[in-house]
PDB file of C-alpha atoms in Angstrom:
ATOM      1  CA  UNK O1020     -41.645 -45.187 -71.667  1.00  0.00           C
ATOM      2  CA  UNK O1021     -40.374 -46.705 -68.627  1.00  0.00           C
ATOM      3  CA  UNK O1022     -40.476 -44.888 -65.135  1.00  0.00           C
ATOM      4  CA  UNK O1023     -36.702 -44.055 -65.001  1.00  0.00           C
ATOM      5  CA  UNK O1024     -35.726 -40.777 -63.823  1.00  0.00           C
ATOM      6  CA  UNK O1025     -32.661 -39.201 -65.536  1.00  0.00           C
ATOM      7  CA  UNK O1026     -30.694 -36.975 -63.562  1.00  0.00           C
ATOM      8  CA  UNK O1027     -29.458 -33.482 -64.360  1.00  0.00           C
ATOM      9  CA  UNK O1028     -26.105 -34.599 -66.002  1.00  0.00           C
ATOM     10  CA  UNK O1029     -27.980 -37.089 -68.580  1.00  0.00           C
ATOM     11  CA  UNK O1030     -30.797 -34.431 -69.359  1.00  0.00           C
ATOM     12  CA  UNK O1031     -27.301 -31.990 -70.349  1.00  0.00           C
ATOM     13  CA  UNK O1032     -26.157 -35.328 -71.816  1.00  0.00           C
ATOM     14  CA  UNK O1033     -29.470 -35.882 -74.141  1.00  0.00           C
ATOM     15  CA  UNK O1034     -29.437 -31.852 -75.184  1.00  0.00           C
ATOM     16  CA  UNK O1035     -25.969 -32.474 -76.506  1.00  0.00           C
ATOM     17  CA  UNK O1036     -27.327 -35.366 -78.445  1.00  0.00           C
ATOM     18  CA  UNK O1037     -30.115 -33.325 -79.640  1.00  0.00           C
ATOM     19  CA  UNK O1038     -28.142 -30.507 -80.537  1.00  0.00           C
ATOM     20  CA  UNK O1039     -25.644 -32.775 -83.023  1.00  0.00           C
ATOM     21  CA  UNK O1040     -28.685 -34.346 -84.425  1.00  0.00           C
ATOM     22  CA  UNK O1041     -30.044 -30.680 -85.176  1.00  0.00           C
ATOM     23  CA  UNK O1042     -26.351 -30.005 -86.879  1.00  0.00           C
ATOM     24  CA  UNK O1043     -27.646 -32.473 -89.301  1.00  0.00           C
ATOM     25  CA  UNK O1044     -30.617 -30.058 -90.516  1.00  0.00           C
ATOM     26  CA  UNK O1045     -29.372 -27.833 -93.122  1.00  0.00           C
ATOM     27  CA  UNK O1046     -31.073 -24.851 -94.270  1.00  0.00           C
ATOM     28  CA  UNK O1047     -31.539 -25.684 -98.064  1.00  0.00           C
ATOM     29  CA  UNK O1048     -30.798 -22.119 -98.942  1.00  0.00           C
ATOM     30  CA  UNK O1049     -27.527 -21.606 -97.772  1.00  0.00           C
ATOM     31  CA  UNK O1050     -26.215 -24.992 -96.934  1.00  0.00           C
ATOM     32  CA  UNK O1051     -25.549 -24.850 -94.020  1.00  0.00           C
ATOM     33  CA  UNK O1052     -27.058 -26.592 -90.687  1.00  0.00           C
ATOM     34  CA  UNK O1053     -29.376 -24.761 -88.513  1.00  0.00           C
ATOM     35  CA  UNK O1054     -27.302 -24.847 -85.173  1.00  0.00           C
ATOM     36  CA  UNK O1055     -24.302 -23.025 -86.842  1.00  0.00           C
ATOM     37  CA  UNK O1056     -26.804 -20.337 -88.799  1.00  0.00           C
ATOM     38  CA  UNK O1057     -27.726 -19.954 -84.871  1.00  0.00           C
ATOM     39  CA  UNK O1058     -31.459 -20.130 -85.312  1.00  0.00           C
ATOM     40  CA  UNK O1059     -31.357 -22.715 -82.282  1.00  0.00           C
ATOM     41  CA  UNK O1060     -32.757 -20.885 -79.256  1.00  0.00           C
ATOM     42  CA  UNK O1061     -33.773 -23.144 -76.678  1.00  0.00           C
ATOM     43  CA  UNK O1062     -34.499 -27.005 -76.443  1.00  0.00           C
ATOM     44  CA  UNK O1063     -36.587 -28.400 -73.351  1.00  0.00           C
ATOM     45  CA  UNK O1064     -36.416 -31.909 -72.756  1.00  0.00           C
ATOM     46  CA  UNK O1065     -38.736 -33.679 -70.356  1.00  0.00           C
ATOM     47  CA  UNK O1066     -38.324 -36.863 -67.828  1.00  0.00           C
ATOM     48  CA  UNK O1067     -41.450 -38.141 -70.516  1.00  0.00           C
ATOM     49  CA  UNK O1068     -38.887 -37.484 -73.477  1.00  0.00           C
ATOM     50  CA  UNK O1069     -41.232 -34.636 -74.657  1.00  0.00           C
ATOM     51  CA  UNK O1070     -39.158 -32.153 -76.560  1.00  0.00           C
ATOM     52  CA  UNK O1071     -39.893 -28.460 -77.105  1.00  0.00           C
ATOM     53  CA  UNK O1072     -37.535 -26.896 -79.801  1.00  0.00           C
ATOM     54  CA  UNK O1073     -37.280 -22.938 -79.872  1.00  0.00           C
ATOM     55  CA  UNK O1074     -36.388 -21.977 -82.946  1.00  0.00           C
ATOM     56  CA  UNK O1075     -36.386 -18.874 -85.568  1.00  0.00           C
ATOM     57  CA  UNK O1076     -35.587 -18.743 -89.163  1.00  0.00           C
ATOM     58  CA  UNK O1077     -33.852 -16.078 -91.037  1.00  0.00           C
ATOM     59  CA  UNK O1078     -36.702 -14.247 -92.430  1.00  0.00           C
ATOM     60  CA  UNK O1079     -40.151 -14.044 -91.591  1.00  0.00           C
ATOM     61  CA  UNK O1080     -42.480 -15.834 -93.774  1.00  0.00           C
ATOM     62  CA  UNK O1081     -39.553 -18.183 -94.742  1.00  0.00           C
ATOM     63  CA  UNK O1082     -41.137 -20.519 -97.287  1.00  0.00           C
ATOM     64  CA  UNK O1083     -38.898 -23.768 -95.746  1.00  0.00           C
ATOM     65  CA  UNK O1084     -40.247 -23.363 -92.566  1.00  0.00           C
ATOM     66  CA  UNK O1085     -42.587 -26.853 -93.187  1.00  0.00           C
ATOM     67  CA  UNK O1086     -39.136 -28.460 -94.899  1.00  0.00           C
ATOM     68  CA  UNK O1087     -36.795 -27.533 -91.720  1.00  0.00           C
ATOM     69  CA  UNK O1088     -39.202 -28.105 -89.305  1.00  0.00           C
ATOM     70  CA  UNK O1089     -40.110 -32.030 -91.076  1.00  0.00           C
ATOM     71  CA  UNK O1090     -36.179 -32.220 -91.150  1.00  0.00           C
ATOM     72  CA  UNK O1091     -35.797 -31.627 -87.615  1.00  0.00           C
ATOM     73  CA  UNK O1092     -38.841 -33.895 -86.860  1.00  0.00           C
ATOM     74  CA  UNK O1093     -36.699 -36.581 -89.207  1.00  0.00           C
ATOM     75  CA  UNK O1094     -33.227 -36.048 -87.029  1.00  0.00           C
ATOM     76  CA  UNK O1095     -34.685 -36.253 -83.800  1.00  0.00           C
ATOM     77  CA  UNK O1096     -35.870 -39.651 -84.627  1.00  0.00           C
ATOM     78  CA  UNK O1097     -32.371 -41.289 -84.223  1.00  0.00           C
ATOM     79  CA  UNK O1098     -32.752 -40.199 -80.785  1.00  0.00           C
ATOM     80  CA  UNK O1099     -34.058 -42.814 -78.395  1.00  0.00           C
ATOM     81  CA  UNK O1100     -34.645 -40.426 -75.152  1.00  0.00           C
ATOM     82  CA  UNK O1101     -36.564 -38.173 -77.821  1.00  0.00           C
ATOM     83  CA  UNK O1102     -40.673 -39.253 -77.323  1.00  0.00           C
ATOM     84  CA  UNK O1103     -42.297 -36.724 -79.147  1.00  0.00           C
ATOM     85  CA  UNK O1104     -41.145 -33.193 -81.108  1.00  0.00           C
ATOM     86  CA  UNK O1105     -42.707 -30.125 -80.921  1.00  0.00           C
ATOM     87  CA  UNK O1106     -40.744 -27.125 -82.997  1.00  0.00           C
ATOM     88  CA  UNK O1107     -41.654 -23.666 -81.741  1.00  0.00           C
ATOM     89  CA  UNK O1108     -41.153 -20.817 -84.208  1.00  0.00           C
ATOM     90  CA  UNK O1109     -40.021 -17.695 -81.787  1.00  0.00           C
ATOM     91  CA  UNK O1110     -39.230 -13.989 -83.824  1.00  0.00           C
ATOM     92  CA  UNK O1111     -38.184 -12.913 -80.346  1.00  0.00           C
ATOM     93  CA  UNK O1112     -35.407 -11.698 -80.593  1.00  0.00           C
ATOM     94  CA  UNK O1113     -35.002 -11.344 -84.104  1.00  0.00           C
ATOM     95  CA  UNK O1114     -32.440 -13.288 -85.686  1.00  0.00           C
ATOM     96  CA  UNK O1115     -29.182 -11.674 -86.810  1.00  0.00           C
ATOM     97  CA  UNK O1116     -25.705 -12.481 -88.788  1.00  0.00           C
ATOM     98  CA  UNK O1117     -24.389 -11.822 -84.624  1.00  0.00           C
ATOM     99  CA  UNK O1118     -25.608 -15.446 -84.296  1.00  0.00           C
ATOM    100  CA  UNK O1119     -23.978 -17.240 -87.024  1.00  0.00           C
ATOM    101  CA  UNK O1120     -21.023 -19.755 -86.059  1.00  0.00           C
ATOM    102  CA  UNK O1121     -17.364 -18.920 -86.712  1.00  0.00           C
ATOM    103  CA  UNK O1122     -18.157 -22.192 -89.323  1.00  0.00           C
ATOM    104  CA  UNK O1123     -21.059 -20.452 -90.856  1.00  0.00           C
ATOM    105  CA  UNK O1124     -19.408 -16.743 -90.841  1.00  0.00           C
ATOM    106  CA  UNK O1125     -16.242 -18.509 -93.248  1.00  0.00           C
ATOM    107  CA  UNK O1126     -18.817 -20.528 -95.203  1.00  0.00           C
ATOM    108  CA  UNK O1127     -20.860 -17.172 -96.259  1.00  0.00           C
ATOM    109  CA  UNK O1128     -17.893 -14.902 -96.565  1.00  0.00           C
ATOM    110  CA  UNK O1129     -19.474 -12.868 -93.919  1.00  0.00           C
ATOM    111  CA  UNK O1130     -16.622 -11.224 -91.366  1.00  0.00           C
TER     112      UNK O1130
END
């Protein structure tokens, strides 16, 4: 990693990236990428390229946590700025249908 400093606008600029790269994780049971099911909750990226994902699933005790989180691990790799991963599972606060897309309400049939 070089020494180069990015400024506030390409940090927002590198969180977009990561974000559409996390639209390309899709939760195997309902098809359907993570960032619309809403289980996105924070992503902190460092001037190192360390990134800290906050994420939840739908249920605790999900059995595809290990699959998402590898898939996530996978996505972030087509990011350059990205140095290193780390995927924090938060239950805090607990995930609800509130924080599904408009996309992912029409996809489920859920109003």
């Amino acid at each position: 990693m070089s020494d180069k400093k990015y400024t506030d606008d390409e940090i927002l600029a590198i969180k977009d990236k990561i974000l559409q790269g996390l639209e390309e994780v899709i939760d195997p049971e309902l098809g359907i990428d993570i960032v619309n099911l809403g289980l996105i909750y924070e992503i902190r990226f460092e001037q190192n390229g360390a990134t800290e994902i906050d994420m939840t699933l739908t249920t605790m005790g999900c059995p595809l946590a290990d699959l998402i989180t590898d898939q996530i691990h996978d996505a972030m790799k087509s990011i350059p700025e990205v140095t290193k991963v780390d995927v924090k599972l938060v239950w805090y606060p607990a995930w609800t249908v509130d924080r599904l897309s408009r996309y992912a309400r029409i996809a489920l049939g859920i109003r």
